[in-house]
CSV table of C-alpha atoms and ligand atoms in Angstrom, one decimal:
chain,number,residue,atom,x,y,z
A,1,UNK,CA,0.0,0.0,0.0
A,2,UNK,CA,1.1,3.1,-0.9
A,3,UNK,CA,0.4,6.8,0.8
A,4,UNK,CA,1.0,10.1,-0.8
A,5,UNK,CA,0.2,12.9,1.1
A,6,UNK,CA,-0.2,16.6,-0.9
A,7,UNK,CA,0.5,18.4,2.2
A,8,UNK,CA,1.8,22.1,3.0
A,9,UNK,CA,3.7,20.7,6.2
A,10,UNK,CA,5.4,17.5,5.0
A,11,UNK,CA,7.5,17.2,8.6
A,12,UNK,CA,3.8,16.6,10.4
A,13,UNK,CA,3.5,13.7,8.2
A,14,UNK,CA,7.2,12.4,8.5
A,15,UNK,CA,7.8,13.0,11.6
A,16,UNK,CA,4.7,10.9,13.1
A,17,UNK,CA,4.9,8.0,10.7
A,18,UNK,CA,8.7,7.3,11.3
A,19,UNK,CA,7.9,5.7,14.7
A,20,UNK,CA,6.0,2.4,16.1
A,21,UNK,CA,3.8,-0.1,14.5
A,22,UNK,CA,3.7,2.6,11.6
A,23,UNK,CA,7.3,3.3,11.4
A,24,UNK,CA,8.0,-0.4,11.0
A,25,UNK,CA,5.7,-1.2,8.7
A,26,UNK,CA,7.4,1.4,6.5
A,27,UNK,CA,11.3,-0.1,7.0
A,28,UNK,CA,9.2,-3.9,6.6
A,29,UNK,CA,8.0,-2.5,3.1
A,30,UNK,CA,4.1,-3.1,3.9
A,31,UNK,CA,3.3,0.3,3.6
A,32,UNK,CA,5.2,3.6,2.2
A,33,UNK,CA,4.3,7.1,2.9
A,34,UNK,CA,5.2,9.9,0.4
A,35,UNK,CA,4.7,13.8,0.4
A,36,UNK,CA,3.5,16.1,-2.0
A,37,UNK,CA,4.2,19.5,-0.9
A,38,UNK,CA,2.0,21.6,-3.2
A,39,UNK,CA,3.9,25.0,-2.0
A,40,UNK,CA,6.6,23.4,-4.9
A,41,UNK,CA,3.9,23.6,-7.8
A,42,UNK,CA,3.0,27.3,-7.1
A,43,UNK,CA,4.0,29.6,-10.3
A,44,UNK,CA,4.2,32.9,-8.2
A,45,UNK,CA,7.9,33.7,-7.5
A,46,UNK,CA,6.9,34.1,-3.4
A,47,UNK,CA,5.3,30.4,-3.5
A,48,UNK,CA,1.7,31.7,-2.7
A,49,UNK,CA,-0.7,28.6,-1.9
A,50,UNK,CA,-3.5,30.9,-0.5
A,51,UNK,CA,-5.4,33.9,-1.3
A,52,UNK,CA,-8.9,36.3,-0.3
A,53,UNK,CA,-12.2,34.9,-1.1
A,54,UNK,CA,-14.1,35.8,-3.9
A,55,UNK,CA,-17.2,37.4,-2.1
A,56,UNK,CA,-15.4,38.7,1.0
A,57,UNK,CA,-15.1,37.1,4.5
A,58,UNK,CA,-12.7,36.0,6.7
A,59,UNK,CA,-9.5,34.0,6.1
A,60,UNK,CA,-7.9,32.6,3.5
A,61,UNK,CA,-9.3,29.8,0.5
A,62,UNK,CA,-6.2,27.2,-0.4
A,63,UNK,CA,-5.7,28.0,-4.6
A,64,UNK,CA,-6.7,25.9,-7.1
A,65,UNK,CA,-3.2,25.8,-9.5
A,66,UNK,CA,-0.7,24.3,-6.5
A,67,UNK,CA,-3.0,21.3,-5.4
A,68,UNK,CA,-4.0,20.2,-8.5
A,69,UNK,CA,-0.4,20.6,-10.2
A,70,UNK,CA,0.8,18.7,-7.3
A,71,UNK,CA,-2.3,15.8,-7.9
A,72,UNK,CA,-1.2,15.8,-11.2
A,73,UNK,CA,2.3,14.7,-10.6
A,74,UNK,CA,1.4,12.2,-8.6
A,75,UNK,CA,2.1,9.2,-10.5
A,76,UNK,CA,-0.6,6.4,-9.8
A,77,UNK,CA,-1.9,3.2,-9.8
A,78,UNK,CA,-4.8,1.2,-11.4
A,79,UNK,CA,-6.1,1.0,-8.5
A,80,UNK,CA,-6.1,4.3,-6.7
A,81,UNK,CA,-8.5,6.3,-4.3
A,82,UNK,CA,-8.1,9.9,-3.6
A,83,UNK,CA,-9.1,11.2,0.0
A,84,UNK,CA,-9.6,15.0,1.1
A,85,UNK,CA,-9.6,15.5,4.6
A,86,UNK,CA,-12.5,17.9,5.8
A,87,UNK,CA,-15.1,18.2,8.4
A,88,UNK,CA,-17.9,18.5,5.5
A,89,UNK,CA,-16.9,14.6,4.8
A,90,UNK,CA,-18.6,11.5,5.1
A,91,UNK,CA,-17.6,10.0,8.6
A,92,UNK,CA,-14.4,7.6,9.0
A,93,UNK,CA,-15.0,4.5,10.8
A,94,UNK,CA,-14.0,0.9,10.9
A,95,UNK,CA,-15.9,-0.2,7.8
A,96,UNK,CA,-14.6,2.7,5.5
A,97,UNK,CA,-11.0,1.9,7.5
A,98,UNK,CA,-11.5,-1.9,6.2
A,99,UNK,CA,-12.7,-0.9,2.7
A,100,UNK,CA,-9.3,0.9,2.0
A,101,UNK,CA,-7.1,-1.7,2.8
A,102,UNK,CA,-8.8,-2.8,-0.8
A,103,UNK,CA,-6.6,-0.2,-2.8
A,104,UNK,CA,-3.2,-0.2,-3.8
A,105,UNK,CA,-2.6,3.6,-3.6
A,106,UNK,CA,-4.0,6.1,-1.2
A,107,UNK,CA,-3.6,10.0,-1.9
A,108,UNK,CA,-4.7,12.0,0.5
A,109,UNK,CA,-5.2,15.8,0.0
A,110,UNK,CA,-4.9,17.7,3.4
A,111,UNK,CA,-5.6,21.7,3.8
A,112,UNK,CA,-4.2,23.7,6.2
A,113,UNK,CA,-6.5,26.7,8.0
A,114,UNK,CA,-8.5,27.5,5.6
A,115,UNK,CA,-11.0,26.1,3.0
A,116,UNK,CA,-9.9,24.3,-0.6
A,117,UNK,CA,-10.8,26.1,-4.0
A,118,UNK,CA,-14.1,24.7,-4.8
A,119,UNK,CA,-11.8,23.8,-8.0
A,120,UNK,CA,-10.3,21.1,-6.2
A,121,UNK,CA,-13.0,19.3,-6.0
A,122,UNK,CA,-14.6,19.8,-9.4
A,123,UNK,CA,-11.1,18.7,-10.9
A,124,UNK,CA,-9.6,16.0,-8.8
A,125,UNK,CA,-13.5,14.5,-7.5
A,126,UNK,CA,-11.9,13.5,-4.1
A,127,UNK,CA,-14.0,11.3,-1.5
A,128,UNK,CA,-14.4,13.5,1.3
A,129,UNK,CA,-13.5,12.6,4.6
A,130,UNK,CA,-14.0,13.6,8.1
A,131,UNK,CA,-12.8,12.0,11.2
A,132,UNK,CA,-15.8,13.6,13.8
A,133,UNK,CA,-17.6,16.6,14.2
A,134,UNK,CA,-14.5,18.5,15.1
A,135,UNK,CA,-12.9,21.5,13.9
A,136,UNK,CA,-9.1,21.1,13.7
A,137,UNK,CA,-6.1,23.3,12.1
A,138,UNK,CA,-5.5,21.4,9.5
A,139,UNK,CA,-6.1,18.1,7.4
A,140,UNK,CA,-2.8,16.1,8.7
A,141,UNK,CA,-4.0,14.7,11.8
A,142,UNK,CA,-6.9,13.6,10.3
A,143,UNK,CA,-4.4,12.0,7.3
A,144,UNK,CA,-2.4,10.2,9.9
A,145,UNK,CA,-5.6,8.9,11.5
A,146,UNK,CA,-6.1,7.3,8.2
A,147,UNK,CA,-3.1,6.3,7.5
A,148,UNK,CA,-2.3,4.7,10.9
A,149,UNK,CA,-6.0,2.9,10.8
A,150,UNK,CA,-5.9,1.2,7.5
A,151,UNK,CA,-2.1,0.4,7.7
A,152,UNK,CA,-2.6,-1.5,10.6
A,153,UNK,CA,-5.1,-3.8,9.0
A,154,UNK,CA,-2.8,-4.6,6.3
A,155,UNK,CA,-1.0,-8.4,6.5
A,156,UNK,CA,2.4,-8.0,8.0
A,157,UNK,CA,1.8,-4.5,10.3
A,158,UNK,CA,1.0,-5.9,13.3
A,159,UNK,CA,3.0,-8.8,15.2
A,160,UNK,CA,1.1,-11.8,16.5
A,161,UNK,CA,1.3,-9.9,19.9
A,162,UNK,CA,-0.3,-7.1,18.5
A,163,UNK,CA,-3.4,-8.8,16.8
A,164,UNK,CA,-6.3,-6.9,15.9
A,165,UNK,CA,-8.5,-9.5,16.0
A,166,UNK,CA,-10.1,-8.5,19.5
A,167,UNK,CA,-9.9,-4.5,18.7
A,168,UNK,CA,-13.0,-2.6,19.6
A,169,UNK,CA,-15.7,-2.3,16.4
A,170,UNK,CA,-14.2,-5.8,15.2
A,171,UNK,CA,-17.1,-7.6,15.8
A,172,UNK,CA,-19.6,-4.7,16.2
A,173,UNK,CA,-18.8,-4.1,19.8
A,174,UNK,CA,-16.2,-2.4,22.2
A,175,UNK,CA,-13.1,-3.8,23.4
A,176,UNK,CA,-13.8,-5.9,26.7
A,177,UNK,CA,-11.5,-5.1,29.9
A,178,UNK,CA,-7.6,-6.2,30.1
A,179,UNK,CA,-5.7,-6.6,32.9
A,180,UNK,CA,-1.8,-7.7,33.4
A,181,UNK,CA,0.4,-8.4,36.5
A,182,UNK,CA,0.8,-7.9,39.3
A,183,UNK,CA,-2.5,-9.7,40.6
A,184,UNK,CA,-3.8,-7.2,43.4
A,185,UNK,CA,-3.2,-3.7,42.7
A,186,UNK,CA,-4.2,-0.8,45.0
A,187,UNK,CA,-6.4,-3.1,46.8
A,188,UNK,CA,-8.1,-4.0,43.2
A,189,UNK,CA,-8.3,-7.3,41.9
A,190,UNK,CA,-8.3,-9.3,38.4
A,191,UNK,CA,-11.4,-10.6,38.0
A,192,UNK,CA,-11.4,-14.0,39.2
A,193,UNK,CA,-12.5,-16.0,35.7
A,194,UNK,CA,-9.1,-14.3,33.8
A,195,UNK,CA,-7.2,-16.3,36.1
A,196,UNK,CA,-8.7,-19.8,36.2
A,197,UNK,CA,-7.3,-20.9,32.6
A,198,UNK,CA,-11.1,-22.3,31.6
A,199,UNK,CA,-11.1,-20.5,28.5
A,200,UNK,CA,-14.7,-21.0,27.7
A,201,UNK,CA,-16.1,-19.3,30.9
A,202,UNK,CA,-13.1,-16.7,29.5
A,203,UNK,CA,-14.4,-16.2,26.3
A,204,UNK,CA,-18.4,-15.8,27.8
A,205,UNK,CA,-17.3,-13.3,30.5
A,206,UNK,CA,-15.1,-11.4,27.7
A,207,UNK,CA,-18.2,-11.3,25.2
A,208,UNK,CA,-20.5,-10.2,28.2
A,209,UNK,CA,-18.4,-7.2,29.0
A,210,UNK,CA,-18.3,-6.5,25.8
A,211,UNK,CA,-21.7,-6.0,25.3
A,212,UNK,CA,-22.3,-4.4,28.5
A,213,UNK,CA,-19.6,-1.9,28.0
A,214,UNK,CA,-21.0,-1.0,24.5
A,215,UNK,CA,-24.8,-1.0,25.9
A,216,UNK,CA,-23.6,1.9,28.2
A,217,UNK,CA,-21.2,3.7,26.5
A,218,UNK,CA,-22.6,3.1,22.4
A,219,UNK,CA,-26.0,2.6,22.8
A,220,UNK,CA,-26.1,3.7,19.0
A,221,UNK,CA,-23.7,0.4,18.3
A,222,UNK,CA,-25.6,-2.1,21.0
A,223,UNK,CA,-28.4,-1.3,18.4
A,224,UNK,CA,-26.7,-1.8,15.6
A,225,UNK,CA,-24.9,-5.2,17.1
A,226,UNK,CA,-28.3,-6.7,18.0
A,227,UNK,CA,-29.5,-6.1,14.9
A,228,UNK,CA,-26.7,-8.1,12.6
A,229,UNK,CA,-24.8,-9.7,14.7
B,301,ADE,N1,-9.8,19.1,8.7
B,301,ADE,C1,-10.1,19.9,9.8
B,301,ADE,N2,-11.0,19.3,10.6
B,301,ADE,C2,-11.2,18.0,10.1
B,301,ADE,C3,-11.9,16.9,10.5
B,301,ADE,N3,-12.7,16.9,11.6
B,301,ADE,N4,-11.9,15.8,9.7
B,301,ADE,C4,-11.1,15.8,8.6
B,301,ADE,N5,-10.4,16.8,8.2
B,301,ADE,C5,-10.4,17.9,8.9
């Protein structure tokens, strides 16, 4: 799988995926992450990637020219998707996550500030994509949210220790509880059934949590679970 990232701060992107589970995946070859700094495709001498908007108002509108020069250079697959992060997208979540790991190539169009050229969109026909009902500076966290997500999904990211299998939203629900040594901490105890090796009785308390956990904390997803699952 292969990332590239049309960014105007390249180091945000770098920077957080040259560590962990992501930064190994990378030296392991399963995934690579690239950067498109559309700042480099600007044809005004003082690199201008922003200007006024048309109509008035406040704050600046990310120009057409630089992102879709940059798009353009991207070279790209057969089987590519292109993503824009915004708040006006549809809503990342586990089944989107899971429907990525289909492609080969994933570009990712981040702004910074501001709003795109309505150009952009008309041109490069992006799938919007927003990770919650959140404002945030720019479209990079949201990119790394992505990337981070579908990467670890792919075959050969995570380590048998590191399984996904029981990861919250897997089966419809939320994680259940975990608990590791020491036995008796501040007075509070493992639950009794983790430590009794019958992993049946395991496997029905785990499930139970489960669903009580989601019941009171996702009723939207209890919902949901009862009715596919
Ligand atoms: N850019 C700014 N806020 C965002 C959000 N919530 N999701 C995706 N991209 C964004």
């Amino acid at each position: 799988m292969r990332f590239d990232v049309l960014t105007l701060f390249p180091e945000m992107i770098e920077g957080a995926c040259s560590h962990s589970i992501i930064g190994r995946a990378i030296e392991t070859g399963v995934i690579s992450v690239n950067t498109v700094n559309p700042r480099d495709y600007t044809l005004d001498k003082h690199k201008k990637v922003d200007d006024t908007p048309y109509g008035g108002g406040a704050g600046m509108v990310l120009m057409a020219q630089p992102y879709v020069d940059a798009y353009e250079e991207v070279s790209k697959s057969d089987n590519t998707i292109t993503l824009m992060m915004t708040p006006q997208g549809k809503p990342f979540d586990n089944n989107m996550c899971r429907d990525l790991t289909k492609y080969d190539q994933i570009i990712i169009l981040c702004g910074h500030y501001e709003g795109f050229d309505e150009r952009i969109r008309d041109i490069i026909k992006p799938v919007e994509v927003s990770i919650g009902d959140f404002v945030l500076t720019g479209g990079e966290l949201p990119a790394l949210c992505v990337i981070d997500s579908v990467s670890r999904k792919l075959d050969g990211a995570l380590g048998k220790i590191e399984s996904m299998e029981c990861d919250s939203f897997e089966n419809g629900l939320l994680e259940y509880p975990h608990y590791t040594k020491p036995r008796e901490y501040r007075g509070l105890e493992v639950p009794e059934v983790l430590l009794n090796g019958n992993h049946s009785l395991i496997e029905e308390y785990r499930l139970n949590q489960q669903i009580k956990r989601t019941k009171e904390r996702r009723p939207d997803l209890y919902e949901k679970y009862k009715n596919n699952f």
